[in-house]
PDB file of C-alpha atoms in Angstrom:
ATOM      1  CA  MET Q   2       3.293  -1.802 -17.768  1.00  0.00           C
ATOM      2  CA  ARG Q   3       1.653  -0.225 -20.862  1.00  0.00           C
ATOM      3  CA  ARG Q   4      -1.251  -2.661 -20.574  1.00  0.00           C
ATOM      4  CA  LEU Q   5      -1.637  -1.863 -16.877  1.00  0.00           C
ATOM      5  CA  THR Q   6      -1.625   1.886 -17.605  1.00  0.00           C
ATOM      6  CA  ARG Q   7      -4.244   1.486 -20.345  1.00  0.00           C
ATOM      7  CA  PHE Q   8      -6.417  -0.636 -18.039  1.00  0.00           C
ATOM      8  CA  LEU Q   9      -6.312   1.925 -15.239  1.00  0.00           C
ATOM      9  CA  ALA Q  10      -7.009   4.787 -17.657  1.00  0.00           C
ATOM     10  CA  LEU Q  11     -10.017   2.941 -19.108  1.00  0.00           C
ATOM     11  CA  THR Q  12     -11.298   2.143 -15.630  1.00  0.00           C
ATOM     12  CA  LEU Q  13     -11.111   5.788 -14.567  1.00  0.00           C
ATOM     13  CA  ALA Q  14     -12.933   6.823 -17.723  1.00  0.00           C
ATOM     14  CA  LEU Q  15     -15.732   4.373 -16.883  1.00  0.00           C
ATOM     15  CA  VAL Q  16     -15.911   5.737 -13.331  1.00  0.00           C
ATOM     16  CA  ALA Q  17     -16.403   9.275 -14.605  1.00  0.00           C
ATOM     17  CA  GLY Q  18     -19.324   8.179 -16.774  1.00  0.00           C
ATOM     18  CA  THR Q  19     -21.088   5.920 -14.281  1.00  0.00           C
ATOM     19  CA  PRO Q  20     -24.025   7.271 -12.268  1.00  0.00           C
ATOM     20  CA  ALA Q  21     -23.873   6.880  -8.498  1.00  0.00           C
ATOM     21  CA  LEU Q  22     -26.492   6.910  -5.785  1.00  0.00           C
ATOM     22  CA  ALA Q  23     -26.935  10.354  -4.271  1.00  0.00           C
ATOM     23  CA  LEU Q  24     -25.254  10.902  -0.923  1.00  0.00           C
ATOM     24  CA  GLU Q  25     -25.612  13.612   1.673  1.00  0.00           C
ATOM     25  CA  SER Q  26     -22.614  15.913   1.409  1.00  0.00           C
ATOM     26  CA  TRP Q  27     -20.589  16.690   4.514  1.00  0.00           C
ATOM     27  CA  ALA Q  28     -19.106  19.840   2.938  1.00  0.00           C
ATOM     28  CA  PRO Q  29     -21.799  21.247   0.634  1.00  0.00           C
ATOM     29  CA  GLY Q  30     -20.663  23.772  -1.945  1.00  0.00           C
ATOM     30  CA  LYS Q  31     -16.968  23.196  -1.279  1.00  0.00           C
ATOM     31  CA  THR Q  32     -14.246  21.344  -3.160  1.00  0.00           C
ATOM     32  CA  ILE Q  33     -13.130  18.209  -1.303  1.00  0.00           C
ATOM     33  CA  ARG Q  34      -9.443  17.292  -1.543  1.00  0.00           C
ATOM     34  CA  ILE Q  35      -8.046  13.775  -1.236  1.00  0.00           C
ATOM     35  CA  LEU Q  36      -4.326  13.970  -0.504  1.00  0.00           C
ATOM     36  CA  ASN Q  37      -2.216  11.150  -1.890  1.00  0.00           C
ATOM     37  CA  PRO Q  38       1.337  10.841  -0.490  1.00  0.00           C
ATOM     38  CA  PHE Q  39       2.643   9.091  -3.616  1.00  0.00           C
ATOM     39  CA  PRO Q  40       3.505  10.243  -7.149  1.00  0.00           C
ATOM     40  CA  ALA Q  41       0.846  10.214  -9.855  1.00  0.00           C
ATOM     41  CA  GLY Q  42       0.555   7.066 -11.937  1.00  0.00           C
ATOM     42  CA  GLY Q  43       0.830   4.380  -9.260  1.00  0.00           C
ATOM     43  CA  THR Q  44      -1.794   1.975  -7.958  1.00  0.00           C
ATOM     44  CA  SER Q  45      -2.634   4.082  -4.894  1.00  0.00           C
ATOM     45  CA  ASP Q  46      -3.090   7.098  -7.154  1.00  0.00           C
ATOM     46  CA  ALA Q  47      -5.423   5.159  -9.468  1.00  0.00           C
ATOM     47  CA  ILE Q  48      -7.563   3.926  -6.560  1.00  0.00           C
ATOM     48  CA  SER Q  49      -7.838   7.361  -4.941  1.00  0.00           C
ATOM     49  CA  ARG Q  50      -8.775   8.951  -8.290  1.00  0.00           C
ATOM     50  CA  ALA Q  51     -11.421   6.321  -8.951  1.00  0.00           C
ATOM     51  CA  ILE Q  52     -12.882   7.023  -5.499  1.00  0.00           C
ATOM     52  CA  ALA Q  53     -12.759  10.776  -6.137  1.00  0.00           C
ATOM     53  CA  ASN Q  54     -14.552  10.412  -9.483  1.00  0.00           C
ATOM     54  CA  HIS Q  55     -17.274   8.299  -7.916  1.00  0.00           C
ATOM     55  CA  LEU Q  56     -17.755  10.762  -5.060  1.00  0.00           C
ATOM     56  CA  THR Q  57     -17.935  13.692  -7.473  1.00  0.00           C
ATOM     57  CA  GLY Q  58     -20.977  12.105  -9.098  1.00  0.00           C
ATOM     58  CA  ALA Q  59     -22.540  10.822  -5.880  1.00  0.00           C
ATOM     59  CA  LEU Q  60     -22.177  14.123  -3.998  1.00  0.00           C
ATOM     60  CA  GLY Q  61     -22.748  16.455  -6.926  1.00  0.00           C
ATOM     61  CA  GLN Q  62     -19.663  18.478  -6.069  1.00  0.00           C
ATOM     62  CA  SER Q  63     -15.983  18.542  -6.948  1.00  0.00           C
ATOM     63  CA  VAL Q  64     -13.741  15.926  -5.316  1.00  0.00           C
ATOM     64  CA  VAL Q  65     -10.115  16.121  -6.450  1.00  0.00           C
ATOM     65  CA  VAL Q  66      -6.893  14.221  -5.758  1.00  0.00           C
ATOM     66  CA  GLU Q  67      -3.731  16.150  -4.892  1.00  0.00           C
ATOM     67  CA  ASN Q  68      -0.467  14.213  -5.016  1.00  0.00           C
ATOM     68  CA  ARG Q  69       1.892  15.282  -2.239  1.00  0.00           C
ATOM     69  CA  PRO Q  70       4.800  12.806  -2.405  1.00  0.00           C
ATOM     70  CA  GLY Q  71       7.951  13.042  -0.329  1.00  0.00           C
ATOM     71  CA  GLY Q  72       9.329  12.523   3.144  1.00  0.00           C
ATOM     72  CA  SER Q  73       8.111   8.914   3.307  1.00  0.00           C
ATOM     73  CA  THR Q  74       4.518  10.283   3.264  1.00  0.00           C
ATOM     74  CA  VAL Q  75       5.268  12.903   5.960  1.00  0.00           C
ATOM     75  CA  ILE Q  76       4.689  15.851   3.575  1.00  0.00           C
ATOM     76  CA  ALA Q  77       1.116  14.726   2.932  1.00  0.00           C
ATOM     77  CA  VAL Q  78       0.613  13.875   6.597  1.00  0.00           C
ATOM     78  CA  ASN Q  79       1.631  17.377   7.677  1.00  0.00           C
ATOM     79  CA  GLU Q  80      -0.728  18.899   5.098  1.00  0.00           C
ATOM     80  CA  LEU Q  81      -3.570  16.798   6.501  1.00  0.00           C
ATOM     81  CA  ARG Q  82      -2.729  17.649  10.118  1.00  0.00           C
ATOM     82  CA  ARG Q  83      -2.864  21.403   9.509  1.00  0.00           C
ATOM     83  CA  SER Q  84      -6.070  21.237   7.442  1.00  0.00           C
ATOM     84  CA  PRO Q  85      -9.361  22.302   9.052  1.00  0.00           C
ATOM     85  CA  PRO Q  86     -11.395  19.353  10.409  1.00  0.00           C
ATOM     86  CA  ASP Q  87     -14.417  20.291   8.289  1.00  0.00           C
ATOM     87  CA  GLY Q  88     -14.369  17.406   5.821  1.00  0.00           C
ATOM     88  CA  THR Q  89     -12.769  19.306   2.963  1.00  0.00           C
ATOM     89  CA  THR Q  90      -9.398  17.505   3.207  1.00  0.00           C
ATOM     90  CA  LEU Q  91      -8.867  13.736   3.423  1.00  0.00           C
ATOM     91  CA  MET Q  92      -5.890  11.463   2.811  1.00  0.00           C
ATOM     92  CA  TYR Q  93      -5.752   8.110   1.042  1.00  0.00           C
ATOM     93  CA  THR Q  94      -2.722   6.154   2.181  1.00  0.00           C
ATOM     94  CA  VAL Q  95      -1.327   2.726   3.014  1.00  0.00           C
ATOM     95  CA  THR Q  96       0.349   0.730   5.785  1.00  0.00           C
ATOM     96  CA  GLY Q  97       3.640   2.584   5.772  1.00  0.00           C
ATOM     97  CA  THR Q  98       2.071   5.803   7.053  1.00  0.00           C
ATOM     98  CA  THR Q  99       0.110   4.512  10.027  1.00  0.00           C
ATOM     99  CA  SER Q 100       1.777   1.198  10.929  1.00  0.00           C
ATOM    100  CA  GLN Q 101       5.449   1.406   9.996  1.00  0.00           C
ATOM    101  CA  LEU Q 102       6.838   4.931   9.709  1.00  0.00           C
ATOM    102  CA  PRO Q 103       6.335   5.924  13.375  1.00  0.00           C
ATOM    103  CA  HIS Q 104       8.484   2.952  14.449  1.00  0.00           C
ATOM    104  CA  LEU Q 105      11.387   3.969  12.214  1.00  0.00           C
ATOM    105  CA  TYR Q 106      12.267   7.109  14.206  1.00  0.00           C
ATOM    106  CA  ALA Q 107      13.477   7.587  17.773  1.00  0.00           C
ATOM    107  CA  LYS Q 108      11.150  10.608  17.827  1.00  0.00           C
ATOM    108  CA  PRO Q 109       8.235   9.819  15.494  1.00  0.00           C
ATOM    109  CA  PRO Q 110       7.165  12.728  13.243  1.00  0.00           C
ATOM    110  CA  PHE Q 111       3.504  12.131  14.133  1.00  0.00           C
ATOM    111  CA  ASP Q 112       1.207  10.005  16.293  1.00  0.00           C
ATOM    112  CA  PRO Q 113      -1.137   7.894  14.127  1.00  0.00           C
ATOM    113  CA  PHE Q 114      -3.654   7.648  16.963  1.00  0.00           C
ATOM    114  CA  LYS Q 115      -3.825  11.366  17.755  1.00  0.00           C
ATOM    115  CA  ASP Q 116      -3.096  13.015  14.415  1.00  0.00           C
ATOM    116  CA  PHE Q 117      -5.659  11.142  12.269  1.00  0.00           C
ATOM    117  CA  VAL Q 118      -9.318  10.180  12.343  1.00  0.00           C
ATOM    118  CA  PRO Q 119      -9.774   6.763  10.656  1.00  0.00           C
ATOM    119  CA  LEU Q 120     -12.575   6.946   8.076  1.00  0.00           C
ATOM    120  CA  GLY Q 121     -12.596   3.435   6.687  1.00  0.00           C
ATOM    121  CA  LEU Q 122     -10.488   0.554   5.457  1.00  0.00           C
ATOM    122  CA  VAL Q 123     -11.090  -0.166   1.764  1.00  0.00           C
ATOM    123  CA  ALA Q 124      -8.931  -3.255   1.229  1.00  0.00           C
ATOM    124  CA  TYR Q 125      -5.920  -5.266   2.273  1.00  0.00           C
ATOM    125  CA  ASN Q 126      -2.992  -5.133  -0.134  1.00  0.00           C
ATOM    126  CA  LYS Q 127      -0.418  -7.881  -0.566  1.00  0.00           C
ATOM    127  CA  LEU Q 128       3.169  -7.671  -1.665  1.00  0.00           C
ATOM    128  CA  VAL Q 129       4.481 -10.317  -4.039  1.00  0.00           C
ATOM    129  CA  LEU Q 130       8.053 -11.565  -3.983  1.00  0.00           C
ATOM    130  CA  VAL Q 131       9.387 -11.347  -7.549  1.00  0.00           C
ATOM    131  CA  ALA Q 132      12.797 -12.289  -8.938  1.00  0.00           C
ATOM    132  CA  ARG Q 133      14.593 -11.307 -12.133  1.00  0.00           C
ATOM    133  CA  ALA Q 134      13.489 -13.423 -15.067  1.00  0.00           C
ATOM    134  CA  ASN Q 135      16.869 -15.167 -15.427  1.00  0.00           C
ATOM    135  CA  ALA Q 136      17.386 -15.819 -11.711  1.00  0.00           C
ATOM    136  CA  PRO Q 137      18.858 -19.278 -10.964  1.00  0.00           C
ATOM    137  CA  PHE Q 138      15.988 -20.062  -8.567  1.00  0.00           C
ATOM    138  CA  ASP Q 139      12.202 -20.386  -8.814  1.00  0.00           C
ATOM    139  CA  THR Q 140      11.119 -20.572  -5.169  1.00  0.00           C
ATOM    140  CA  VAL Q 141      11.703 -18.725  -1.897  1.00  0.00           C
ATOM    141  CA  ALA Q 142      13.705 -21.683  -0.616  1.00  0.00           C
ATOM    142  CA  GLY Q 143      15.761 -21.556  -3.797  1.00  0.00           C
ATOM    143  CA  LEU Q 144      16.437 -17.844  -3.279  1.00  0.00           C
ATOM    144  CA  VAL Q 145      17.575 -18.427   0.301  1.00  0.00           C
ATOM    145  CA  ASP Q 146      19.792 -21.350  -0.727  1.00  0.00           C
ATOM    146  CA  TYR Q 147      21.340 -19.251  -3.494  1.00  0.00           C
ATOM    147  CA  ALA Q 148      21.974 -16.395  -1.045  1.00  0.00           C
ATOM    148  CA  LYS Q 149      23.651 -18.764   1.400  1.00  0.00           C
ATOM    149  CA  LYS Q 150      25.932 -20.110  -1.316  1.00  0.00           C
ATOM    150  CA  ASN Q 151      26.721 -16.575  -2.545  1.00  0.00           C
ATOM    151  CA  PRO Q 152      27.075 -14.491   0.655  1.00  0.00           C
ATOM    152  CA  GLY Q 153      26.837 -10.765   0.092  1.00  0.00           C
ATOM    153  CA  LYS Q 154      26.217 -11.131  -3.649  1.00  0.00           C
ATOM    154  CA  VAL Q 155      22.413 -11.091  -3.662  1.00  0.00           C
ATOM    155  CA  ASN Q 156      20.898  -7.617  -4.116  1.00  0.00           C
ATOM    156  CA  TYR Q 157      17.309  -6.685  -3.433  1.00  0.00           C
ATOM    157  CA  ALA Q 158      15.402  -3.571  -4.470  1.00  0.00           C
ATOM    158  CA  SER Q 159      12.963  -1.516  -2.427  1.00  0.00           C
ATOM    159  CA  PHE Q 160      10.810   1.593  -2.781  1.00  0.00           C
ATOM    160  CA  GLY Q 161      13.255   3.434  -0.487  1.00  0.00           C
ATOM    161  CA  ASN Q 162      14.780   3.225   2.986  1.00  0.00           C
ATOM    162  CA  GLY Q 163      12.170   2.204   5.525  1.00  0.00           C
ATOM    163  CA  SER Q 164       9.632   1.219   2.857  1.00  0.00           C
ATOM    164  CA  PHE Q 165       7.402  -1.852   3.141  1.00  0.00           C
ATOM    165  CA  PRO Q 166       9.637  -3.902   0.751  1.00  0.00           C
ATOM    166  CA  HIS Q 167      12.764  -2.902   2.709  1.00  0.00           C
ATOM    167  CA  ILE Q 168      11.238  -4.039   6.001  1.00  0.00           C
ATOM    168  CA  VAL Q 169       9.951  -7.354   4.646  1.00  0.00           C
ATOM    169  CA  SER Q 170      13.225  -8.124   2.827  1.00  0.00           C
ATOM    170  CA  GLU Q 171      15.242  -7.564   5.995  1.00  0.00           C
ATOM    171  CA  ALA Q 172      12.800  -9.722   7.938  1.00  0.00           C
ATOM    172  CA  LEU Q 173      13.324 -12.538   5.418  1.00  0.00           C
ATOM    173  CA  GLY Q 174      17.101 -12.188   5.574  1.00  0.00           C
ATOM    174  CA  ARG Q 175      17.140 -12.357   9.362  1.00  0.00           C
ATOM    175  CA  GLN Q 176      14.752 -15.314   9.510  1.00  0.00           C
ATOM    176  CA  ALA Q 177      16.771 -17.225   6.905  1.00  0.00           C
ATOM    177  CA  GLY Q 178      20.146 -16.227   8.355  1.00  0.00           C
ATOM    178  CA  VAL Q 179      21.481 -14.730   5.111  1.00  0.00           C
ATOM    179  CA  GLN Q 180      23.094 -11.404   4.278  1.00  0.00           C
ATOM    180  CA  MET Q 181      21.723  -9.537   1.271  1.00  0.00           C
ATOM    181  CA  THR Q 182      22.471  -6.061  -0.072  1.00  0.00           C
ATOM    182  CA  HIS Q 183      19.727  -3.438  -0.024  1.00  0.00           C
ATOM    183  CA  ILE Q 184      19.440  -1.181  -3.102  1.00  0.00           C
ATOM    184  CA  PRO Q 185      16.861   1.563  -2.384  1.00  0.00           C
ATOM    185  CA  TYR Q 186      15.100   3.317  -5.270  1.00  0.00           C
ATOM    186  CA  LYS Q 187      12.975   6.454  -5.365  1.00  0.00           C
ATOM    187  CA  GLY Q 188       9.740   4.572  -5.845  1.00  0.00           C
ATOM    188  CA  GLY Q 189       7.987   1.416  -6.953  1.00  0.00           C
ATOM    189  CA  ALA Q 190       8.388   1.992 -10.684  1.00  0.00           C
ATOM    190  CA  ASP Q 191      12.169   2.390 -10.463  1.00  0.00           C
ATOM    191  CA  ALA Q 192      12.503  -0.605  -8.143  1.00  0.00           C
ATOM    192  CA  ALA Q 193      10.458  -2.814 -10.472  1.00  0.00           C
ATOM    193  CA  ARG Q 194      12.507  -1.707 -13.479  1.00  0.00           C
ATOM    194  CA  SER Q 195      15.720  -2.648 -11.662  1.00  0.00           C
ATOM    195  CA  VAL Q 196      14.533  -6.251 -11.276  1.00  0.00           C
ATOM    196  CA  MET Q 197      13.313  -6.436 -14.865  1.00  0.00           C
ATOM    197  CA  ALA Q 198      16.690  -5.129 -16.058  1.00  0.00           C
ATOM    198  CA  GLY Q 199      18.579  -7.637 -13.902  1.00  0.00           C
ATOM    199  CA  GLU Q 200      20.216  -4.893 -11.835  1.00  0.00           C
ATOM    200  CA  THR Q 201      18.792  -6.439  -8.663  1.00  0.00           C
ATOM    201  CA  ASP Q 202      17.846 -10.023  -7.857  1.00  0.00           C
ATOM    202  CA  PHE Q 203      14.472  -9.645  -6.191  1.00  0.00           C
ATOM    203  CA  LEU Q 204      11.823  -7.270  -4.893  1.00  0.00           C
ATOM    204  CA  PHE Q 205       8.731  -7.477  -2.720  1.00  0.00           C
ATOM    205  CA  ASP Q 206       6.558  -5.564  -5.183  1.00  0.00           C
ATOM    206  CA  ALA Q 207       2.941  -4.406  -5.302  1.00  0.00           C
ATOM    207  CA  SER Q 208       0.636  -7.200  -6.444  1.00  0.00           C
ATOM    208  CA  VAL Q 209      -0.847  -5.332  -9.410  1.00  0.00           C
ATOM    209  CA  THR Q 210       2.603  -4.520 -10.835  1.00  0.00           C
ATOM    210  CA  SER Q 211       3.948  -7.994 -10.115  1.00  0.00           C
ATOM    211  CA  ILE Q 212       1.095  -9.761 -11.888  1.00  0.00           C
ATOM    212  CA  ALA Q 213       1.384  -7.542 -14.964  1.00  0.00           C
ATOM    213  CA  ASN Q 214       5.164  -7.904 -15.203  1.00  0.00           C
ATOM    214  CA  ALA Q 215       5.045 -11.668 -14.729  1.00  0.00           C
ATOM    215  CA  ALA Q 216       2.409 -11.987 -17.457  1.00  0.00           C
ATOM    216  CA  GLY Q 217       4.884 -10.311 -19.798  1.00  0.00           C
ATOM    217  CA  GLY Q 218       7.695 -12.661 -18.782  1.00  0.00           C
ATOM    218  CA  ARG Q 219       9.707  -9.825 -17.249  1.00  0.00           C
ATOM    219  CA  VAL Q 220       9.896 -11.289 -13.710  1.00  0.00           C
ATOM    220  CA  LYS Q 221       9.295 -14.545 -11.845  1.00  0.00           C
ATOM    221  CA  LEU Q 222       6.645 -14.744  -9.123  1.00  0.00           C
ATOM    222  CA  LEU Q 223       7.848 -16.570  -5.994  1.00  0.00           C
ATOM    223  CA  ALA Q 224       5.344 -15.992  -3.160  1.00  0.00           C
ATOM    224  CA  VAL Q 225       2.648 -13.768  -1.630  1.00  0.00           C
ATOM    225  CA  VAL Q 226       3.026 -11.713   1.561  1.00  0.00           C
ATOM    226  CA  GLY Q 227      -0.359 -12.130   3.218  1.00  0.00           C
ATOM    227  CA  PRO Q 228      -2.677 -14.664   4.837  1.00  0.00           C
ATOM    228  CA  THR Q 229      -4.123 -16.022   1.578  1.00  0.00           C
ATOM    229  CA  ARG Q 230      -3.246 -16.547  -2.064  1.00  0.00           C
ATOM    230  CA  ILE Q 231      -4.238 -14.108  -4.805  1.00  0.00           C
ATOM    231  CA  PRO Q 232      -7.165 -15.354  -6.918  1.00  0.00           C
ATOM    232  CA  ALA Q 233      -5.639 -13.946 -10.115  1.00  0.00           C
ATOM    233  CA  VAL Q 234      -2.587 -16.224  -9.619  1.00  0.00           C
ATOM    234  CA  PRO Q 235      -4.040 -19.169  -7.648  1.00  0.00           C
ATOM    235  CA  ASP Q 236      -0.945 -21.372  -7.971  1.00  0.00           C
ATOM    236  CA  LEU Q 237       1.312 -18.807  -6.286  1.00  0.00           C
ATOM    237  CA  PRO Q 238       1.924 -19.863  -2.646  1.00  0.00           C
ATOM    238  CA  THR Q 239       1.933 -17.596   0.367  1.00  0.00           C
ATOM    239  CA  MET Q 240       5.245 -17.106   2.137  1.00  0.00           C
ATOM    240  CA  GLU Q 241       4.077 -19.480   4.880  1.00  0.00           C
ATOM    241  CA  GLU Q 242       3.162 -22.142   2.335  1.00  0.00           C
ATOM    242  CA  ALA Q 243       6.614 -21.636   0.820  1.00  0.00           C
ATOM    243  CA  GLY Q 244       8.146 -22.516   4.200  1.00  0.00           C
ATOM    244  CA  PHE Q 245       8.608 -19.060   5.720  1.00  0.00           C
ATOM    245  CA  PRO Q 246       6.018 -18.206   8.396  1.00  0.00           C
ATOM    246  CA  GLY Q 247       5.633 -14.728   9.828  1.00  0.00           C
ATOM    247  CA  PHE Q 248       4.700 -12.958   6.581  1.00  0.00           C
ATOM    248  CA  ALA Q 249       0.919 -13.165   6.795  1.00  0.00           C
ATOM    249  CA  GLU Q 250       0.143  -9.563   7.818  1.00  0.00           C
ATOM    250  CA  PRO Q 251      -1.338  -7.686   4.841  1.00  0.00           C
ATOM    251  CA  GLY Q 252      -1.046  -3.983   4.101  1.00  0.00           C
ATOM    252  CA  LEU Q 253      -3.852  -1.447   4.534  1.00  0.00           C
ATOM    253  CA  GLU Q 254      -5.627   0.682   1.914  1.00  0.00           C
ATOM    254  CA  GLN Q 255      -7.310   3.380   3.970  1.00  0.00           C
ATOM    255  CA  MET Q 256      -8.776   6.877   4.190  1.00  0.00           C
ATOM    256  CA  LEU Q 257      -7.971   9.322   7.003  1.00  0.00           C
ATOM    257  CA  ALA Q 258      -9.281  12.716   8.117  1.00  0.00           C
ATOM    258  CA  PRO Q 259      -7.604  15.516  10.121  1.00  0.00           C
ATOM    259  CA  PRO Q 260      -7.577  15.364  13.925  1.00  0.00           C
ATOM    260  CA  GLY Q 261     -10.679  16.842  15.499  1.00  0.00           C
ATOM    261  CA  THR Q 262     -13.041  15.888  12.674  1.00  0.00           C
ATOM    262  CA  PRO Q 263     -16.540  15.655  14.233  1.00  0.00           C
ATOM    263  CA  ALA Q 264     -18.084  12.194  14.441  1.00  0.00           C
ATOM    264  CA  ASP Q 265     -21.149  13.121  12.365  1.00  0.00           C
ATOM    265  CA  ILE Q 266     -18.967  14.343   9.498  1.00  0.00           C
ATOM    266  CA  ALA Q 267     -16.692  11.303   9.760  1.00  0.00           C
ATOM    267  CA  ASP Q 268     -19.728   8.969   9.651  1.00  0.00           C
ATOM    268  CA  LYS Q 269     -20.946  10.600   6.431  1.00  0.00           C
ATOM    269  CA  MET Q 270     -17.472  10.258   4.962  1.00  0.00           C
ATOM    270  CA  ASN Q 271     -17.386   6.553   5.826  1.00  0.00           C
ATOM    271  CA  ALA Q 272     -20.759   5.946   4.166  1.00  0.00           C
ATOM    272  CA  ALA Q 273     -19.601   7.712   1.003  1.00  0.00           C
ATOM    273  CA  LEU Q 274     -16.231   5.970   0.962  1.00  0.00           C
ATOM    274  CA  MET Q 275     -17.779   2.521   1.346  1.00  0.00           C
ATOM    275  CA  GLN Q 276     -20.245   3.249  -1.454  1.00  0.00           C
ATOM    276  CA  ALA Q 277     -17.358   4.277  -3.688  1.00  0.00           C
ATOM    277  CA  ALA Q 278     -15.305   1.219  -2.743  1.00  0.00           C
ATOM    278  CA  ARG Q 279     -18.237  -1.069  -3.608  1.00  0.00           C
ATOM    279  CA  SER Q 280     -18.754   0.518  -7.025  1.00  0.00           C
ATOM    280  CA  PRO Q 281     -17.951  -1.775  -9.977  1.00  0.00           C
ATOM    281  CA  GLU Q 282     -15.182   0.529 -11.153  1.00  0.00           C
ATOM    282  CA  VAL Q 283     -13.248   0.703  -7.882  1.00  0.00           C
ATOM    283  CA  ARG Q 284     -13.845  -3.001  -7.199  1.00  0.00           C
ATOM    284  CA  SER Q 285     -12.444  -3.798 -10.631  1.00  0.00           C
ATOM    285  CA  ILE Q 286      -9.153  -2.046  -9.867  1.00  0.00           C
ATOM    286  CA  LEU Q 287      -8.893  -3.730  -6.465  1.00  0.00           C
ATOM    287  CA  GLU Q 288      -9.790  -7.237  -7.616  1.00  0.00           C
ATOM    288  CA  ARG Q 289      -7.619  -7.137 -10.733  1.00  0.00           C
ATOM    289  CA  GLY Q 290      -4.750  -5.912  -8.571  1.00  0.00           C
ATOM    290  CA  GLY Q 291      -4.943  -8.792  -6.102  1.00  0.00           C
ATOM    291  CA  PHE Q 292      -6.420  -6.819  -3.183  1.00  0.00           C
ATOM    292  CA  ASP Q 293      -8.758  -8.288  -0.537  1.00  0.00           C
ATOM    293  CA  LEU Q 294     -11.837  -6.063  -0.231  1.00  0.00           C
ATOM    294  CA  ILE Q 295     -12.771  -5.080   3.345  1.00  0.00           C
ATOM    295  CA  PHE Q 296     -15.408  -2.287   3.495  1.00  0.00           C
ATOM    296  CA  SER Q 297     -14.993  -1.448   7.199  1.00  0.00           C
ATOM    297  CA  ASP Q 298     -16.784   0.976   9.440  1.00  0.00           C
ATOM    298  CA  ARG Q 299     -14.763   3.562  11.375  1.00  0.00           C
ATOM    299  CA  LYS Q 300     -14.478   1.488  14.555  1.00  0.00           C
ATOM    300  CA  GLN Q 301     -13.244  -1.576  12.682  1.00  0.00           C
ATOM    301  CA  HIS Q 302     -10.718   0.556  10.828  1.00  0.00           C
ATOM    302  CA  ALA Q 303      -9.330   1.942  14.086  1.00  0.00           C
ATOM    303  CA  GLU Q 304      -9.034  -1.546  15.600  1.00  0.00           C
ATOM    304  CA  ILE Q 305      -7.291  -3.004  12.536  1.00  0.00           C
ATOM    305  CA  MET Q 306      -4.954  -0.016  12.322  1.00  0.00           C
ATOM    306  CA  LYS Q 307      -3.886  -0.555  15.961  1.00  0.00           C
ATOM    307  CA  LYS Q 308      -3.291  -4.273  15.377  1.00  0.00           C
ATOM    308  CA  SER Q 309      -1.227  -3.502  12.278  1.00  0.00           C
ATOM    309  CA  TYR Q 310       0.751  -0.825  14.135  1.00  0.00           C
ATOM    310  CA  ASP Q 311       1.648  -3.245  16.936  1.00  0.00           C
ATOM    311  CA  TYR Q 312       2.604  -6.022  14.538  1.00  0.00           C
ATOM    312  CA  TRP Q 313       4.933  -3.919  12.397  1.00  0.00           C
ATOM    313  CA  GLY Q 314       6.470  -2.357  15.483  1.00  0.00           C
ATOM    314  CA  GLY Q 315       7.672  -5.808  16.490  1.00  0.00           C
ATOM    315  CA  VAL Q 316       8.980  -6.629  13.014  1.00  0.00           C
ATOM    316  CA  ILE Q 317      10.854  -3.328  12.686  1.00  0.00           C
ATOM    317  CA  SER Q 318      12.370  -3.763  16.144  1.00  0.00           C
ATOM    318  CA  ARG Q 319      13.727  -7.175  15.139  1.00  0.00           C
ATOM    319  CA  THR Q 320      15.184  -5.900  11.860  1.00  0.00           C
ATOM    320  CA  GLY Q 321      16.822  -2.876  13.492  1.00  0.00           C
ATOM    321  CA  ILE Q 322      15.868  -0.549  10.628  1.00  0.00           C
ATOM    322  CA  LYS Q 323      15.964   3.169  11.551  1.00  0.00           C
ATOM    323  CA  LEU Q 324      15.651   6.372   9.533  1.00  0.00           C
ATOM    324  CA  ASP Q 325      17.416   8.657  12.017  1.00  0.00           C
TER     325      ASP Q 325
END
């Protein structure tokens, strides 16, 4: 984890010192905020800050990240929804906000198709199934077999109730016909530590954290959630290759604007965001972390977001997970 932190810090320092092509500002003379619904220090935070640093240089004005964690991203969502649609407030978020959270409530706290304006999809993220280093299995099939032979004794960690890892873990349990105990933690760092300490048996963790922890011998890598393998760990199979189809849908790394944002402003935002995402510094974070780079326009982002929303709605319905 220390090496990962140093790498991200160095990358951000390089971003700040790298010149960028000039862009036309959509909010000249004003500070632009990028809301991040997660605590400082995580992968999403590092990506959003790298984008903000690039935009600061490219636009010649201040672009800052404000962390607004809590409420399963709802606190940040509500801040975005009540912000003026003038381009001064954006939100960088992931799959859970737009594709999963609305399905977890009988009365969803927001409508992802009415309460946001999609600005662009930066990348697909992939979870990686990791197990404690001393686990008596080395494959997904081995984990399932162990769980069947030890009913109710296998514990899995997640980033919290209704989080991406919780949903995928329950989907695996139902597909394999095994019962496993969910141990929710307050965030990714705590969940990862629980597996490294042997408090829990496995976790569907973020790829960047998984790769770093496995390199240090702190966890075992079992499989990738997504349509393809991760180049940084080419021998690691996908869940389908490991014998468990239905885990090919990747997560989304995306930028959103408040409802009512004019199309001309949103188009300028997309152009700036895609320039930032293509910069060597942001690409370095994404590629080292096992992300698939996308660089979408606004229409493509909206279409992919709808497809993702429909897919996860079906998965969540099958698992029966609810937050109310």
